[in-house]
Amino acid sequence: MTDINEAAQRIIVALDVDHEKEAYDLVKLLSPPISYYKVGMRLYTACGPRVIAGLKGLGARVFLDLKFHDIPNTVASTVEVVTRLGVDMFNIHLSGGKNMVKAAVEAAAKSAEELGKTKTLVLGVTVLTSLNEKMLRDEAGVGKKLEQHVVDLSLMGKESGINGVVASAREAALIRKECGEEFLIVSPGVRPLWAASGDQQRVFTPRQAMEAGADFMVIGRPIIKHRSPREALEMILSEIANNNSGRQ
Ligand code: C5P
């Protein structure tokens, strides 16, 4: 039996909406027990940095999911801005290479020190959960096995100082083994038994994701598109508590 509150602390709700009010209404509906929310490119593009301040004002912890991928100097100077916004976690694409990853980590540490804040957690995106091995080979030109590619990217990220990765729960156990207990694993592509997988190719149930070693799971549409997001969250939490993990 898993404690419901402990499970809720491991869920990050993806606020993939267009309006500030919709985002704040979801936070008011789901907190407590949810405390972590993800602001992705859709909400950020629609509302800008104001939405971060608004969410922080509601007591939310914020994961800024803008998946930075650019030359090291551009990423580093953007990370300084991210630190000033006060987000708790942000991410970069590990496929941007070691120099870019290191520049992001160093900028996060330097600007936190200057501002007298705790360093923002830096996560690396390994392989998007909407991609499968065939797509990775045929469309991205990566000939390695998907799992190997994910592990290699994770190890490179760890060596470069990131706090953890965004990866499918399918690769969580392998990443945990290779990168150790302290390395954070945040898994999207999580679907409760009753939800459709949509464009996600490598889906796991919340319980399976936790058992595979994910520290956090990102859940968007199954909660935010449900006619009652609160009811959807409660169904997810009871599915986890009842250990009902088998996808048939
Ligand atoms: O609606 P759904 O539960 O699929 O939402 C998953 C969220 O996680 C989306 O906001 C998506 O952009 C994000 N994400 C992902 N795969 C990654 C990184 C982030 O699905 N590798």
PDB file of C-alpha atoms and ligand atoms in Angstrom:
ATOM      1  CA  MET A   1       0.000   0.000   0.000  1.00  0.00           C
ATOM      2  CA  THR A   2       1.469   3.352  -1.023  1.00  0.00           C
ATOM      3  CA  ASP A   3       0.711   6.463   0.977  1.00  0.00           C
ATOM      4  CA  ILE A   4      -1.575   8.706  -1.107  1.00  0.00           C
ATOM      5  CA  ASN A   5       0.217  11.886  -0.084  1.00  0.00           C
ATOM      6  CA  GLU A   6       3.621  10.454  -0.856  1.00  0.00           C
ATOM      7  CA  ALA A   7       2.342   9.427  -4.294  1.00  0.00           C
ATOM      8  CA  ALA A   8       0.887  12.908  -4.859  1.00  0.00           C
ATOM      9  CA  GLN A   9       4.251  14.491  -4.038  1.00  0.00           C
ATOM     10  CA  ARG A  10       5.695  12.510  -6.914  1.00  0.00           C
ATOM     11  CA  ILE A  11       3.226  13.741  -9.517  1.00  0.00           C
ATOM     12  CA  ILE A  12       4.013  16.830 -11.584  1.00  0.00           C
ATOM     13  CA  VAL A  13       0.899  18.080 -13.352  1.00  0.00           C
ATOM     14  CA  ALA A  14       1.603  19.441 -16.842  1.00  0.00           C
ATOM     15  CA  LEU A  15      -0.277  22.735 -17.205  1.00  0.00           C
ATOM     16  CA  ASP A  16      -0.597  22.466 -20.988  1.00  0.00           C
ATOM     17  CA  VAL A  17      -3.231  25.205 -21.336  1.00  0.00           C
ATOM     18  CA  ASP A  18      -3.325  28.625 -23.024  1.00  0.00           C
ATOM     19  CA  HIS A  19      -4.560  30.967 -20.349  1.00  0.00           C
ATOM     20  CA  GLU A  20      -3.214  32.008 -16.979  1.00  0.00           C
ATOM     21  CA  LYS A  21      -6.633  31.658 -15.384  1.00  0.00           C
ATOM     22  CA  GLU A  22      -6.996  28.057 -16.579  1.00  0.00           C
ATOM     23  CA  ALA A  23      -3.588  27.279 -15.072  1.00  0.00           C
ATOM     24  CA  TYR A  24      -4.400  28.925 -11.742  1.00  0.00           C
ATOM     25  CA  ASP A  25      -7.822  27.222 -11.602  1.00  0.00           C
ATOM     26  CA  LEU A  26      -6.130  23.834 -12.054  1.00  0.00           C
ATOM     27  CA  VAL A  27      -3.660  24.603  -9.268  1.00  0.00           C
ATOM     28  CA  LYS A  28      -6.463  25.666  -6.931  1.00  0.00           C
ATOM     29  CA  LEU A  29      -8.358  22.480  -7.804  1.00  0.00           C
ATOM     30  CA  LEU A  30      -5.449  20.080  -7.353  1.00  0.00           C
ATOM     31  CA  SER A  31      -3.421  21.585  -4.474  1.00  0.00           C
ATOM     32  CA  PRO A  32      -3.170  20.058  -1.998  1.00  0.00           C
ATOM     33  CA  PRO A  33      -2.167  17.277  -2.444  1.00  0.00           C
ATOM     34  CA  ILE A  34      -0.295  18.226  -5.663  1.00  0.00           C
ATOM     35  CA  SER A  35       2.525  20.702  -5.202  1.00  0.00           C
ATOM     36  CA  TYR A  36       4.580  20.454  -8.421  1.00  0.00           C
ATOM     37  CA  TYR A  37       3.396  21.865 -11.752  1.00  0.00           C
ATOM     38  CA  LYS A  38       5.017  21.937 -15.167  1.00  0.00           C
ATOM     39  CA  VAL A  39       4.986  25.018 -17.361  1.00  0.00           C
ATOM     40  CA  GLY A  40       5.756  23.960 -20.889  1.00  0.00           C
ATOM     41  CA  MET A  41       6.259  25.873 -24.092  1.00  0.00           C
ATOM     42  CA  ARG A  42       2.534  26.294 -24.720  1.00  0.00           C
ATOM     43  CA  LEU A  43       1.644  28.087 -21.478  1.00  0.00           C
ATOM     44  CA  TYR A  44       4.933  29.985 -21.392  1.00  0.00           C
ATOM     45  CA  THR A  45       4.523  31.178 -24.978  1.00  0.00           C
ATOM     46  CA  ALA A  46       0.949  32.232 -24.302  1.00  0.00           C
ATOM     47  CA  CYS A  47       1.519  34.008 -20.986  1.00  0.00           C
ATOM     48  CA  GLY A  48       5.225  34.697 -20.533  1.00  0.00           C
ATOM     49  CA  PRO A  49       7.138  34.889 -17.244  1.00  0.00           C
ATOM     50  CA  ARG A  50       4.164  36.400 -15.399  1.00  0.00           C
ATOM     51  CA  VAL A  51       2.606  32.967 -15.144  1.00  0.00           C
ATOM     52  CA  ILE A  52       5.628  31.719 -13.164  1.00  0.00           C
ATOM     53  CA  ALA A  53       5.204  34.498 -10.617  1.00  0.00           C
ATOM     54  CA  GLY A  54       1.468  33.776 -10.448  1.00  0.00           C
ATOM     55  CA  LEU A  55       2.035  30.080  -9.801  1.00  0.00           C
ATOM     56  CA  LYS A  56       4.697  30.770  -7.191  1.00  0.00           C
ATOM     57  CA  GLY A  57       2.232  33.153  -5.549  1.00  0.00           C
ATOM     58  CA  LEU A  58      -0.184  30.225  -5.206  1.00  0.00           C
ATOM     59  CA  GLY A  59       2.529  28.237  -3.445  1.00  0.00           C
ATOM     60  CA  ALA A  60       3.226  25.924  -6.403  1.00  0.00           C
ATOM     61  CA  ARG A  61       6.615  24.464  -7.184  1.00  0.00           C
ATOM     62  CA  VAL A  62       7.417  25.024 -10.846  1.00  0.00           C
ATOM     63  CA  PHE A  63       9.195  22.851 -13.389  1.00  0.00           C
ATOM     64  CA  LEU A  64       9.931  25.043 -16.443  1.00  0.00           C
ATOM     65  CA  ASP A  65       9.910  22.623 -19.361  1.00  0.00           C
ATOM     66  CA  LEU A  66      11.308  24.650 -22.255  1.00  0.00           C
ATOM     67  CA  LYS A  67      13.904  22.041 -23.245  1.00  0.00           C
ATOM     68  CA  PHE A  68      16.712  24.465 -24.107  1.00  0.00           C
ATOM     69  CA  HIS A  69      18.865  23.400 -27.058  1.00  0.00           C
ATOM     70  CA  ASP A  70      21.142  26.063 -28.530  1.00  0.00           C
ATOM     71  CA  ILE A  71      24.778  27.145 -28.529  1.00  0.00           C
ATOM     72  CA  PRO A  72      26.355  27.095 -25.026  1.00  0.00           C
ATOM     73  CA  ASN A  73      26.514  30.889 -24.648  1.00  0.00           C
ATOM     74  CA  THR A  74      22.836  31.358 -25.505  1.00  0.00           C
ATOM     75  CA  VAL A  75      21.761  28.573 -23.182  1.00  0.00           C
ATOM     76  CA  ALA A  76      23.938  29.864 -20.317  1.00  0.00           C
ATOM     77  CA  SER A  77      22.607  33.415 -20.543  1.00  0.00           C
ATOM     78  CA  THR A  78      19.025  32.113 -20.726  1.00  0.00           C
ATOM     79  CA  VAL A  79      19.627  29.982 -17.629  1.00  0.00           C
ATOM     80  CA  GLU A  80      20.604  33.137 -15.727  1.00  0.00           C
ATOM     81  CA  VAL A  81      17.175  34.569 -16.571  1.00  0.00           C
ATOM     82  CA  VAL A  82      15.511  31.291 -15.533  1.00  0.00           C
ATOM     83  CA  THR A  83      17.220  31.502 -12.137  1.00  0.00           C
ATOM     84  CA  ARG A  84      15.875  35.013 -11.627  1.00  0.00           C
ATOM     85  CA  LEU A  85      12.338  33.777 -12.408  1.00  0.00           C
ATOM     86  CA  GLY A  86      12.568  31.533  -9.347  1.00  0.00           C
ATOM     87  CA  VAL A  87      11.585  28.225 -10.959  1.00  0.00           C
ATOM     88  CA  ASP A  88      12.452  25.075  -9.009  1.00  0.00           C
ATOM     89  CA  MET A  89      13.502  22.929 -11.950  1.00  0.00           C
ATOM     90  CA  PHE A  90      14.161  23.414 -15.674  1.00  0.00           C
ATOM     91  CA  ASN A  91      15.452  21.256 -18.499  1.00  0.00           C
ATOM     92  CA  ILE A  92      17.795  21.193 -21.468  1.00  0.00           C
ATOM     93  CA  HIS A  93      18.166  18.711 -24.328  1.00  0.00           C
ATOM     94  CA  LEU A  94      21.161  16.457 -23.659  1.00  0.00           C
ATOM     95  CA  SER A  95      21.551  16.083 -27.426  1.00  0.00           C
ATOM     96  CA  GLY A  96      22.870  19.692 -27.337  1.00  0.00           C
ATOM     97  CA  GLY A  97      26.221  18.175 -26.300  1.00  0.00           C
ATOM     98  CA  LYS A  98      28.556  18.301 -23.327  1.00  0.00           C
ATOM     99  CA  ASN A  99      29.663  21.927 -23.699  1.00  0.00           C
ATOM    100  CA  MET A 100      26.089  23.130 -23.789  1.00  0.00           C
ATOM    101  CA  VAL A 101      25.105  20.979 -20.792  1.00  0.00           C
ATOM    102  CA  LYS A 102      28.089  22.164 -18.737  1.00  0.00           C
ATOM    103  CA  ALA A 103      27.394  25.794 -19.645  1.00  0.00           C
ATOM    104  CA  ALA A 104      23.810  25.406 -18.371  1.00  0.00           C
ATOM    105  CA  VAL A 105      24.911  23.786 -15.102  1.00  0.00           C
ATOM    106  CA  GLU A 106      27.622  26.386 -14.473  1.00  0.00           C
ATOM    107  CA  ALA A 107      25.251  29.269 -15.212  1.00  0.00           C
ATOM    108  CA  ALA A 108      22.636  27.834 -12.818  1.00  0.00           C
ATOM    109  CA  ALA A 109      25.225  27.531 -10.039  1.00  0.00           C
ATOM    110  CA  LYS A 110      26.762  30.945 -10.654  1.00  0.00           C
ATOM    111  CA  SER A 111      23.495  32.862 -10.791  1.00  0.00           C
ATOM    112  CA  ALA A 112      22.085  31.061  -7.729  1.00  0.00           C
ATOM    113  CA  GLU A 113      25.173  32.069  -5.806  1.00  0.00           C
ATOM    114  CA  GLU A 114      24.909  35.679  -6.947  1.00  0.00           C
ATOM    115  CA  LEU A 115      21.255  35.807  -5.917  1.00  0.00           C
ATOM    116  CA  GLY A 116      21.844  33.918  -2.655  1.00  0.00           C
ATOM    117  CA  LYS A 117      19.351  31.215  -3.718  1.00  0.00           C
ATOM    118  CA  THR A 118      19.446  27.433  -3.774  1.00  0.00           C
ATOM    119  CA  LYS A 119      20.562  26.245  -7.204  1.00  0.00           C
ATOM    120  CA  THR A 120      17.682  25.471  -9.572  1.00  0.00           C
ATOM    121  CA  LEU A 121      17.577  21.773 -10.431  1.00  0.00           C
ATOM    122  CA  VAL A 122      18.837  21.095 -13.954  1.00  0.00           C
ATOM    123  CA  LEU A 123      17.339  18.140 -15.802  1.00  0.00           C
ATOM    124  CA  GLY A 124      18.429  16.707 -19.119  1.00  0.00           C
ATOM    125  CA  VAL A 125      15.977  15.431 -21.718  1.00  0.00           C
ATOM    126  CA  THR A 126      17.197  12.091 -23.031  1.00  0.00           C
ATOM    127  CA  VAL A 127      14.869  10.828 -25.778  1.00  0.00           C
ATOM    128  CA  LEU A 128      11.326  12.182 -26.092  1.00  0.00           C
ATOM    129  CA  THR A 129       8.729   9.654 -24.988  1.00  0.00           C
ATOM    130  CA  SER A 130       6.883  10.240 -28.275  1.00  0.00           C
ATOM    131  CA  LEU A 131       9.768   8.605 -30.172  1.00  0.00           C
ATOM    132  CA  ASN A 132      10.376   4.887 -30.589  1.00  0.00           C
ATOM    133  CA  GLU A 133      13.541   3.135 -31.751  1.00  0.00           C
ATOM    134  CA  LYS A 134      12.538   3.040 -35.422  1.00  0.00           C
ATOM    135  CA  MET A 135      11.812   6.785 -35.420  1.00  0.00           C
ATOM    136  CA  LEU A 136      15.110   7.430 -33.646  1.00  0.00           C
ATOM    137  CA  ARG A 137      16.966   5.492 -36.353  1.00  0.00           C
ATOM    138  CA  ASP A 138      15.008   6.558 -39.457  1.00  0.00           C
ATOM    139  CA  GLU A 139      14.185  10.146 -38.533  1.00  0.00           C
ATOM    140  CA  ALA A 140      16.927  11.253 -36.138  1.00  0.00           C
ATOM    141  CA  GLY A 141      19.785   9.191 -37.588  1.00  0.00           C
ATOM    142  CA  VAL A 142      20.697   7.566 -34.259  1.00  0.00           C
ATOM    143  CA  GLY A 143      21.705   3.969 -34.980  1.00  0.00           C
ATOM    144  CA  LYS A 144      22.148   2.862 -31.342  1.00  0.00           C
ATOM    145  CA  LYS A 145      19.587   0.894 -29.368  1.00  0.00           C
ATOM    146  CA  LEU A 146      17.204   3.378 -27.777  1.00  0.00           C
ATOM    147  CA  GLU A 147      18.041   2.211 -24.220  1.00  0.00           C
ATOM    148  CA  GLN A 148      21.758   2.541 -24.879  1.00  0.00           C
ATOM    149  CA  HIS A 149      21.311   6.031 -26.282  1.00  0.00           C
ATOM    150  CA  VAL A 150      19.297   7.060 -23.210  1.00  0.00           C
ATOM    151  CA  VAL A 151      21.939   5.648 -20.834  1.00  0.00           C
ATOM    152  CA  ASP A 152      24.828   7.254 -22.743  1.00  0.00           C
ATOM    153  CA  LEU A 153      23.092  10.650 -22.700  1.00  0.00           C
ATOM    154  CA  SER A 154      22.273  10.273 -18.987  1.00  0.00           C
ATOM    155  CA  LEU A 155      25.877   9.418 -18.108  1.00  0.00           C
ATOM    156  CA  MET A 156      27.189  12.343 -20.127  1.00  0.00           C
ATOM    157  CA  GLY A 157      24.708  14.610 -18.334  1.00  0.00           C
ATOM    158  CA  LYS A 158      25.674  13.271 -14.930  1.00  0.00           C
ATOM    159  CA  GLU A 159      29.357  13.804 -15.680  1.00  0.00           C
ATOM    160  CA  SER A 160      28.519  17.365 -16.710  1.00  0.00           C
ATOM    161  CA  GLY A 161      26.759  18.075 -13.409  1.00  0.00           C
ATOM    162  CA  ILE A 162      23.011  17.840 -14.097  1.00  0.00           C
ATOM    163  CA  ASN A 163      20.721  16.745 -11.244  1.00  0.00           C
ATOM    164  CA  GLY A 164      18.768  14.209 -13.243  1.00  0.00           C
ATOM    165  CA  VAL A 165      16.965  13.377 -16.440  1.00  0.00           C
ATOM    166  CA  VAL A 166      13.598  13.384 -18.105  1.00  0.00           C
ATOM    167  CA  ALA A 167      13.141   9.883 -19.460  1.00  0.00           C
ATOM    168  CA  SER A 168      10.515   7.239 -20.076  1.00  0.00           C
ATOM    169  CA  ALA A 169       9.792   5.015 -17.082  1.00  0.00           C
ATOM    170  CA  ARG A 170      10.793   2.154 -19.392  1.00  0.00           C
ATOM    171  CA  GLU A 171      14.402   3.271 -19.093  1.00  0.00           C
ATOM    172  CA  ALA A 172      14.184   4.314 -15.417  1.00  0.00           C
ATOM    173  CA  ALA A 173      15.581   1.089 -13.921  1.00  0.00           C
ATOM    174  CA  LEU A 174      18.530   1.125 -16.302  1.00  0.00           C
ATOM    175  CA  ILE A 175      19.271   4.803 -15.612  1.00  0.00           C
ATOM    176  CA  ARG A 176      19.005   4.202 -11.863  1.00  0.00           C
ATOM    177  CA  LYS A 177      21.514   1.332 -12.149  1.00  0.00           C
ATOM    178  CA  GLU A 178      23.993   3.335 -14.230  1.00  0.00           C
ATOM    179  CA  CYS A 179      23.619   6.773 -12.627  1.00  0.00           C
ATOM    180  CA  GLY A 180      22.983   5.946  -8.959  1.00  0.00           C
ATOM    181  CA  GLU A 181      20.413   6.688  -6.273  1.00  0.00           C
ATOM    182  CA  GLU A 182      20.921  10.454  -6.099  1.00  0.00           C
ATOM    183  CA  PHE A 183      20.175  11.046  -9.777  1.00  0.00           C
ATOM    184  CA  LEU A 184      16.617  12.335 -10.328  1.00  0.00           C
ATOM    185  CA  ILE A 185      14.428  10.572 -12.857  1.00  0.00           C
ATOM    186  CA  VAL A 186      11.362  12.441 -14.087  1.00  0.00           C
ATOM    187  CA  SER A 187       9.098  10.398 -16.338  1.00  0.00           C
ATOM    188  CA  PRO A 188       6.429  11.679 -18.706  1.00  0.00           C
ATOM    189  CA  GLY A 189       4.390   9.315 -20.862  1.00  0.00           C
ATOM    190  CA  VAL A 190       2.509   8.092 -17.798  1.00  0.00           C
ATOM    191  CA  ARG A 191      -1.037   6.883 -18.309  1.00  0.00           C
ATOM    192  CA  PRO A 192      -3.468   5.484 -15.765  1.00  0.00           C
ATOM    193  CA  LEU A 193      -5.253   2.294 -16.834  1.00  0.00           C
ATOM    194  CA  TRP A 194      -8.364   4.169 -17.997  1.00  0.00           C
ATOM    195  CA  ALA A 195      -6.641   6.817 -20.169  1.00  0.00           C
ATOM    196  CA  ALA A 196      -5.736   6.820 -23.874  1.00  0.00           C
ATOM    197  CA  SER A 197      -2.033   7.046 -24.713  1.00  0.00           C
ATOM    198  CA  GLY A 198      -2.457   9.776 -27.394  1.00  0.00           C
ATOM    199  CA  ASP A 199       0.863  10.567 -29.105  1.00  0.00           C
ATOM    200  CA  GLN A 200       2.973   9.003 -26.340  1.00  0.00           C
ATOM    201  CA  GLN A 201       4.664   5.842 -27.596  1.00  0.00           C
ATOM    202  CA  ARG A 202       6.273   4.475 -24.462  1.00  0.00           C
ATOM    203  CA  VAL A 203       3.614   4.623 -21.772  1.00  0.00           C
ATOM    204  CA  PHE A 204       3.669   3.265 -18.208  1.00  0.00           C
ATOM    205  CA  THR A 205       0.999   3.361 -15.516  1.00  0.00           C
ATOM    206  CA  PRO A 206       1.790   5.641 -12.539  1.00  0.00           C
ATOM    207  CA  ARG A 207       2.381   2.638 -10.287  1.00  0.00           C
ATOM    208  CA  GLN A 208       4.695   1.003 -12.846  1.00  0.00           C
ATOM    209  CA  ALA A 209       6.613   4.288 -13.198  1.00  0.00           C
ATOM    210  CA  MET A 210       7.122   4.501  -9.433  1.00  0.00           C
ATOM    211  CA  GLU A 211       8.188   0.871  -9.217  1.00  0.00           C
ATOM    212  CA  ALA A 212      10.609   1.341 -12.096  1.00  0.00           C
ATOM    213  CA  GLY A 213      12.354   4.040 -10.058  1.00  0.00           C
ATOM    214  CA  ALA A 214      10.936   7.331 -11.339  1.00  0.00           C
ATOM    215  CA  ASP A 215      11.229  10.012  -8.631  1.00  0.00           C
ATOM    216  CA  PHE A 216       8.603  12.149 -10.332  1.00  0.00           C
ATOM    217  CA  MET A 217       6.054  11.448 -13.032  1.00  0.00           C
ATOM    218  CA  VAL A 218       4.668  14.104 -15.322  1.00  0.00           C
ATOM    219  CA  ILE A 219       0.972  13.718 -16.064  1.00  0.00           C
ATOM    220  CA  GLY A 220      -0.877  16.096 -18.366  1.00  0.00           C
ATOM    221  CA  ARG A 221      -3.898  15.192 -20.450  1.00  0.00           C
ATOM    222  CA  PRO A 222      -5.289  12.365 -18.275  1.00  0.00           C
ATOM    223  CA  ILE A 223      -5.798  14.989 -15.550  1.00  0.00           C
ATOM    224  CA  ILE A 224      -6.191  18.357 -17.255  1.00  0.00           C
ATOM    225  CA  LYS A 225      -8.440  17.151 -20.112  1.00  0.00           C
ATOM    226  CA  HIS A 226     -10.659  15.082 -17.826  1.00  0.00           C
ATOM    227  CA  ARG A 227     -14.165  16.475 -17.265  1.00  0.00           C
ATOM    228  CA  SER A 228     -13.240  16.600 -13.579  1.00  0.00           C
ATOM    229  CA  PRO A 229      -9.468  17.001 -13.065  1.00  0.00           C
ATOM    230  CA  ARG A 230      -9.854  16.471  -9.316  1.00  0.00           C
ATOM    231  CA  GLU A 231     -11.720  13.196  -9.880  1.00  0.00           C
ATOM    232  CA  ALA A 232      -9.046  12.080 -12.371  1.00  0.00           C
ATOM    233  CA  LEU A 233      -6.320  12.818  -9.812  1.00  0.00           C
ATOM    234  CA  GLU A 234      -8.188  10.895  -7.141  1.00  0.00           C
ATOM    235  CA  MET A 235      -8.635   7.916  -9.501  1.00  0.00           C
ATOM    236  CA  ILE A 236      -4.893   7.989 -10.236  1.00  0.00           C
ATOM    237  CA  LEU A 237      -3.993   8.141  -6.552  1.00  0.00           C
ATOM    238  CA  SER A 238      -6.300   5.257  -5.688  1.00  0.00           C
ATOM    239  CA  GLU A 239      -4.983   3.249  -8.644  1.00  0.00           C
ATOM    240  CA  ILE A 240      -1.481   3.710  -7.186  1.00  0.00           C
ATOM    241  CA  ALA A 241      -2.582   2.916  -3.630  1.00  0.00           C
ATOM    242  CA  ASN A 242      -4.424  -0.227  -4.719  1.00  0.00           C
ATOM    243  CA  ASN A 243      -1.370  -1.448  -6.583  1.00  0.00           C
ATOM    244  CA  ASN A 244      -3.424  -1.919  -9.700  1.00  0.00           C
ATOM    245  CA  SER A 245      -0.595  -1.553 -12.209  1.00  0.00           C
ATOM    246  CA  GLY A 246      -1.043  -4.178 -14.891  1.00  0.00           C
ATOM    247  CA  ARG A 247      -1.751  -2.735 -18.338  1.00  0.00           C
ATOM    248  CA  GLN A 248      -3.548  -5.517 -20.211  1.00  0.00           C
TER     249      GLN A 248
HETATM  250  O1  C5P B   1      -0.455  15.026 -21.703  1.00  0.00           O
HETATM  251  P1  C5P B   1       0.758  14.219 -21.341  1.00  0.00           P
HETATM  252  O2  C5P B   1       0.583  13.459 -20.027  1.00  0.00           O
HETATM  253  O3  C5P B   1       1.256  13.356 -22.466  1.00  0.00           O
HETATM  254  O4  C5P B   1       1.873  15.332 -21.044  1.00  0.00           O
HETATM  255  C1  C5P B   1       3.221  15.027 -20.923  1.00  0.00           C
HETATM  256  C2  C5P B   1       3.964  16.320 -20.796  1.00  0.00           C
HETATM  257  O5  C5P B   1       5.337  16.025 -20.631  1.00  0.00           O
HETATM  258  C3  C5P B   1       3.847  17.235 -22.001  1.00  0.00           C
HETATM  259  O6  C5P B   1       3.816  18.562 -21.503  1.00  0.00           O
HETATM  260  C4  C5P B   1       5.116  17.000 -22.778  1.00  0.00           C
HETATM  261  O7  C5P B   1       5.545  18.163 -23.448  1.00  0.00           O
HETATM  262  C5  C5P B   1       6.094  16.648 -21.667  1.00  0.00           C
HETATM  263  N1  C5P B   1       7.235  15.813 -22.034  1.00  0.00           N
HETATM  264  C6  C5P B   1       7.131  14.597 -22.662  1.00  0.00           C
HETATM  265  N2  C5P B   1       8.240  13.882 -22.997  1.00  0.00           N
HETATM  266  C7  C5P B   1       9.449  14.334 -22.683  1.00  0.00           C
HETATM  267  C8  C5P B   1       9.573  15.562 -22.024  1.00  0.00           C
HETATM  268  C9  C5P B   1       8.431  16.274 -21.699  1.00  0.00           C
HETATM  269  O8  C5P B   1       6.024  14.140 -22.910  1.00  0.00           O
HETATM  270  N3  C5P B   1      10.511  13.588 -22.948  1.00  0.00           N
END
